XYZ file of C-alpha atoms in Angstrom:
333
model
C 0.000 0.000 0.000
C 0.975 3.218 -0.837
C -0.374 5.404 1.462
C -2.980 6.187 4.012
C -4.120 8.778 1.804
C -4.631 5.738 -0.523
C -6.259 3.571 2.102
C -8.671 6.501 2.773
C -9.843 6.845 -0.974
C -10.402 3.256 -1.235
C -12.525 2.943 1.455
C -14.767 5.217 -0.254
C -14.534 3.378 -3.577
C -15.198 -0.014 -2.219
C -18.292 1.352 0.040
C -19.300 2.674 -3.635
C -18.711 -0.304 -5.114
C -20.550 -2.179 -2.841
C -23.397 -0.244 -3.466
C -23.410 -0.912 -6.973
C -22.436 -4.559 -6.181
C -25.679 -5.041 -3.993
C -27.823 -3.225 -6.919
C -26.501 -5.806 -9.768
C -27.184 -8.767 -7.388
C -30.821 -8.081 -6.979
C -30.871 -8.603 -10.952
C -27.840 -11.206 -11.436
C -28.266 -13.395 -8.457
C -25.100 -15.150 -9.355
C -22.656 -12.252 -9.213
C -20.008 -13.968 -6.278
C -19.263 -10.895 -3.834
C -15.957 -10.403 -2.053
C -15.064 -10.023 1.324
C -12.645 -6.662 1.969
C -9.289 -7.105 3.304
C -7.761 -6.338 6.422
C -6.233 -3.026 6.052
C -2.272 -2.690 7.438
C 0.367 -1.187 6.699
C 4.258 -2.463 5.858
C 7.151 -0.333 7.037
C 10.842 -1.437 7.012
C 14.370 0.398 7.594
C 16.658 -1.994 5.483
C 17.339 -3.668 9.187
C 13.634 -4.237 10.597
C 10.688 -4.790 8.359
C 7.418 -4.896 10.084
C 3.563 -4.834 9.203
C 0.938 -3.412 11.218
C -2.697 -3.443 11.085
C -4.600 -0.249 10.712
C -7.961 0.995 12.450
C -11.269 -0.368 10.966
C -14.695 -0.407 12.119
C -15.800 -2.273 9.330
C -12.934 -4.127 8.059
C -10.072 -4.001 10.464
C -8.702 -7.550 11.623
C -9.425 -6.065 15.907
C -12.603 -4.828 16.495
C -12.358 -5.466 20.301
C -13.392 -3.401 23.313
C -9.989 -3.896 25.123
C -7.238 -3.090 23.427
C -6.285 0.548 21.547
C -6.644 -0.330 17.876
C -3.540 1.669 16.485
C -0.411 -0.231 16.451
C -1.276 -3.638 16.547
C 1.870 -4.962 14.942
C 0.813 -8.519 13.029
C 4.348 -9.219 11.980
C 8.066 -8.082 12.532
C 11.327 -10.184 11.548
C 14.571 -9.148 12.224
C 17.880 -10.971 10.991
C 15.893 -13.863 9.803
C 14.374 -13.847 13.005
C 10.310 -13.410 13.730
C 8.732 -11.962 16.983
C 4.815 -11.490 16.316
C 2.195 -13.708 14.939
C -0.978 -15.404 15.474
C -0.704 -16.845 18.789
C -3.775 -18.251 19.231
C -6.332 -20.530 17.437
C -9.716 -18.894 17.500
C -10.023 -15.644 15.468
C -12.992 -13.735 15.616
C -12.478 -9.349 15.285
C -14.492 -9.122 18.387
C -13.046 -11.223 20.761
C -11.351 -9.339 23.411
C -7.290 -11.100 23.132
C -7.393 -12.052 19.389
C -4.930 -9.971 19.289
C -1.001 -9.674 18.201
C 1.940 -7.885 19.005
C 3.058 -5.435 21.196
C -0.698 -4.167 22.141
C -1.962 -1.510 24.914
C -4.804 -1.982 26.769
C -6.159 1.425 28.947
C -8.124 1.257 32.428
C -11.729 2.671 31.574
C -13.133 6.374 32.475
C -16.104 6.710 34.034
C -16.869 3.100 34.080
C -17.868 3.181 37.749
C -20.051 6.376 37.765
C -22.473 5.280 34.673
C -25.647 3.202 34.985
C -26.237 -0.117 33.167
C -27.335 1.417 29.410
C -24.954 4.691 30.021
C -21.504 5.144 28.478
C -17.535 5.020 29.730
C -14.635 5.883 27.712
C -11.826 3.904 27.270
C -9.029 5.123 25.391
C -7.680 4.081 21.815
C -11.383 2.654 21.083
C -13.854 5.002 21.791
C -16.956 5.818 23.861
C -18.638 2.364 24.607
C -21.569 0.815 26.747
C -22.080 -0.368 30.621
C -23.616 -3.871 29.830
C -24.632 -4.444 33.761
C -24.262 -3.750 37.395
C -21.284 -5.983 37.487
C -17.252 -4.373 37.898
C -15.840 -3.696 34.654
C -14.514 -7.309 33.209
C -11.880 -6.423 30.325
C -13.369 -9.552 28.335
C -16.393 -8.554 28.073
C -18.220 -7.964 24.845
C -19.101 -4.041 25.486
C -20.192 -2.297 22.524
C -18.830 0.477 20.563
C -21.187 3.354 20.697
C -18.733 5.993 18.998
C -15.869 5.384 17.362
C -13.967 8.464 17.192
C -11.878 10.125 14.611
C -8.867 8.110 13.414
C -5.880 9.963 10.910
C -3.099 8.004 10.235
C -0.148 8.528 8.103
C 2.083 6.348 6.364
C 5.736 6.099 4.930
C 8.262 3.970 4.443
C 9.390 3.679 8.586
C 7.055 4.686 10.348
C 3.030 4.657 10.781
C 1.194 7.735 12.719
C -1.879 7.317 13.994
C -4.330 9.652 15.726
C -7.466 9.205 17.913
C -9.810 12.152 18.211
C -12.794 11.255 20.538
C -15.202 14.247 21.879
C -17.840 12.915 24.900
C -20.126 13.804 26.846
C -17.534 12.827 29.598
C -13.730 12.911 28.562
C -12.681 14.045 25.477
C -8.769 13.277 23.853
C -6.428 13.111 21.132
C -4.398 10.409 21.546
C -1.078 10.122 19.095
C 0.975 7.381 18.997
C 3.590 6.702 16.137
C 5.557 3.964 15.432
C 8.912 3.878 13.802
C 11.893 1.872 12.895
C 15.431 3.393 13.811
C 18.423 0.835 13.581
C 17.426 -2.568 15.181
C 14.942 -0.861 17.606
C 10.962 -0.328 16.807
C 10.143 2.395 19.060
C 6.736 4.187 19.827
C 5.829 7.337 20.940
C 2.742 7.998 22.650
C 1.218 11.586 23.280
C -2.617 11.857 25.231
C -4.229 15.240 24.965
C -7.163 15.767 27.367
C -9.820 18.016 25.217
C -12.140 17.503 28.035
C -12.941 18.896 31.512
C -12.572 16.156 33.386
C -8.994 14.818 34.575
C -8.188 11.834 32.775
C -6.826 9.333 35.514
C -6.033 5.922 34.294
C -3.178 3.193 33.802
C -2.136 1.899 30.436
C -0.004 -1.773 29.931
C 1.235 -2.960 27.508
C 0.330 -6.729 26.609
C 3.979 -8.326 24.257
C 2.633 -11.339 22.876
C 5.556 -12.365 21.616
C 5.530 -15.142 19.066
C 9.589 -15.809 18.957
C 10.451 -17.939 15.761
C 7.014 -19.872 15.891
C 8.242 -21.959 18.530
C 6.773 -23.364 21.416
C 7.366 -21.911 25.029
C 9.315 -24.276 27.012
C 13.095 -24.538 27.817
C 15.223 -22.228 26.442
C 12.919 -19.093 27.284
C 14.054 -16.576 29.537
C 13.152 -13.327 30.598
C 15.056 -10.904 32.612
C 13.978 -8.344 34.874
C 16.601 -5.504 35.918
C 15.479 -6.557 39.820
C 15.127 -9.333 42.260
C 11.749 -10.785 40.869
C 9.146 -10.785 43.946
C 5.447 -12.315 44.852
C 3.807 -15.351 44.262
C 5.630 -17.777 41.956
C 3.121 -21.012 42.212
C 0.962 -19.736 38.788
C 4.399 -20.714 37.006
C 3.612 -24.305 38.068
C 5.723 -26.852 36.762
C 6.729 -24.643 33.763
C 9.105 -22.042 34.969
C 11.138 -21.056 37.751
C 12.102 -17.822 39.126
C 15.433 -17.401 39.861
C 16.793 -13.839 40.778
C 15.257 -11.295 38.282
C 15.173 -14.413 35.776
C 12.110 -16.626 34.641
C 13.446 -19.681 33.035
C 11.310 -22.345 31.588
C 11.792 -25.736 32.718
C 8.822 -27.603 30.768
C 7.005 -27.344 27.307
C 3.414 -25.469 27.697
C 0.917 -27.541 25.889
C -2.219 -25.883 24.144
C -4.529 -25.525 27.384
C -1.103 -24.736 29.682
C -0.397 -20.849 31.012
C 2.232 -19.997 33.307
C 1.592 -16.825 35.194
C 2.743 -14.019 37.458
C -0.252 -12.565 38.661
C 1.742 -9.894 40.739
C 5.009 -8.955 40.458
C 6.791 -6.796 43.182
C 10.194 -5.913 43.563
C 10.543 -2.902 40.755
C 11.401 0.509 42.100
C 10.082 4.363 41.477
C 12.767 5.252 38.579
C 11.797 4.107 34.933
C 15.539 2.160 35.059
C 13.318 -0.928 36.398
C 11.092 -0.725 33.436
C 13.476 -2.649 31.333
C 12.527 -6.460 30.426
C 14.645 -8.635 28.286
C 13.122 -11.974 26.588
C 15.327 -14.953 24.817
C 14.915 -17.703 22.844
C 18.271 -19.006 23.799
C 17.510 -22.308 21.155
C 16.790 -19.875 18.098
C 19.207 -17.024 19.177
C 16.805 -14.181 19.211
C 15.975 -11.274 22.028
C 14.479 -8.531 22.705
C 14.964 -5.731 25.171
C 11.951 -3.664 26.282
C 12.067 0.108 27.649
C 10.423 2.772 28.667
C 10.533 6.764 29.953
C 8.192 5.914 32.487
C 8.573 4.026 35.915
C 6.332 0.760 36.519
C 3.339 1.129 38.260
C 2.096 -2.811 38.168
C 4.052 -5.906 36.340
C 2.303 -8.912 35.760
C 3.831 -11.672 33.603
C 1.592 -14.041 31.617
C 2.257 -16.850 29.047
C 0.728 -19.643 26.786
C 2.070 -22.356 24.394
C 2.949 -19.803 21.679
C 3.283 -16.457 23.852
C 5.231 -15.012 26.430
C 3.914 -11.678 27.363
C 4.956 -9.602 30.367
C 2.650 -6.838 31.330
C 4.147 -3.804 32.255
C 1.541 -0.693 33.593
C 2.337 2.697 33.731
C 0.425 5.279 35.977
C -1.230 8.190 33.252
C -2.393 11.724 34.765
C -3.808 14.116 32.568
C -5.359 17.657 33.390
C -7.635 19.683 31.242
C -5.981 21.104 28.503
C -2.706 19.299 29.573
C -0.783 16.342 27.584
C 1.253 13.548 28.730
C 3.779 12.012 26.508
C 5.737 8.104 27.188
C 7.886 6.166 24.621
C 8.411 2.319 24.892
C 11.527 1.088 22.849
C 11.586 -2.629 21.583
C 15.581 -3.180 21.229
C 15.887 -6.377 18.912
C 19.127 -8.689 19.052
C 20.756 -11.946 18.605
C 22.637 -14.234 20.499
């Protein structure tokens, strides 16, 4: 694809084309339709080539109600090495974790003060519905009452995005770009509150890695720049912790997870927010940053995902902004 601008003028010609498409089939019955393809977007550097899926109400492969749609990276290979993919076996648009890649998921605003039938805001998606009288659930089905505004742009490193969302409630622009730069895919977030109200939240950032297709078991490690802390026994038989290192001592099978649901140690300086992952039997890593200190860790993994969880704590006045940038720093062994 060339462009956004591109992407932007063929939406409108297919939704035209459909039109006409529907109008011939009432006559020719036997005209086959077509279904519309996922819109993304490839970007490479010469070192890192990537491909990311774009926004899509209609057409776009996550049309969820957890995580922010921009930036949902579908593929990325480095030195014949590959770190996203399909990591699970059900796809359906809607479901809350068919997801991939390095995705961010925000707490909701204003979930607690509506009524069942009134609207929250979570950012990244859009103004969306209280189902029932139960605490917010992130996988639950809530629908999408307004989308927003999304502009992206597009060249040859680098995809833009921007959310505009005006509420009753909170109102945002939200920017996040990602780029390529050496062996590093790094992206830049900026929230602007438009609103009133003070946007008060936590955003995390869900890595489903997918590390050359393989299997999680021995020979996957991740690193933590501190004495890891809490509750090991959701590892099970599958990892250990030793240190600020989670090895894997068994093979996770397709109904297997190993899990820290809490992880404590970390300081208050953004130096602990720095998580390396290996697959010491394919030779590939990846070392994960940020400009902003932890303010939860979880760590969370299935047969063909590991995925730590890093939160960070975001506090935005009226009229103010609030900027972060996470830094993916690929490598071999």
């Amino acid at each position: 694809m060339a462009g956004l601008d591109n992407y932007y003028l063929l939406r409108t010609i297919n939704v035209m084309n459909k039109a006409f498409l529907t109008a011939t089939l009432l006559v020719i019955w036997y005209v086959p339709t077509r279904a519309q393809e996922v819109p993304k977007a490839k970007i490479s550097n010469g070192t890192i080539s990537a491909e990311i899926y774009l926004p899509d109400a209609v057409n776009g492969y996550y049309r969820g109600a957890r995580f922010d749609w921009s930036g949902v990276v579908s593929q990325l290979n480095y030195k014949g090495h590959s770190y996203f993919g399909q990591w699970f076996e059900k796809y359906d648009p809607f479901l809350h974790d068919a997801i991939t890649g390095p995705v961010e998921a925000f707490d909701p605003l204003g979930y607690d003060q509506a009524k069942v039938g009134q609207t929250f805001v979570k950012v990244g998606i859009g103004v969306l519905e209280r189902l029932d009288t139960a605490p917010y659930h992130f996988s639950k089905p809530y629908k999408i009452i307004d989308h927003g505004i999304w502009s992206i742009k597009h060249s040859a490193d680098k995809v833009e995005f921007v959310h505009d969302l005006v509420s009753e409630d909170y109102s945002y622009s939200y920017k996040k770009v990602v780029r390529l730069s050496g062996n590093k895919m790094i992206i830049d977030h900026t929230l602007t509150n438009k609103g009133g109200q003070v946007i008060d939240t936590q955003v995390f950032d869900h890595n489903f890695f997918v590390i050359d297709n393989a299997t999680v078991g021995p020979g996957f490690l991740i690193r933590f720049p501190f004495e890891v802390e809490g509750d090991a026994s959701g590892l099970g038989d599958f990892a250990e912790v030793s240190g600020g290192e989670v090895s894997y001592t068994g093979v996770l099978g397709k109904n297997d997870h190993a899990r820290l649901r809490s992880i404590g140690g970390y300081g208050g300086s953004a130096s602990d927010y720095d998580i390396a992952i290996e697959n010491r039997k394919t030779g590939a890593g990846v070392r994960i940053t940020c400009d902003r200190p932890l303010s939860r860790l979880i760590f969370w993994s299935a047969m063909k995902t590991v995925c730590p969880e890093p939160y960070i704590s975001v506090k935005v006045a009226a009229s103010e902004s609030f900027s972060w940038t996470i830094t993916y720093d690929y490598y071999t062994l």
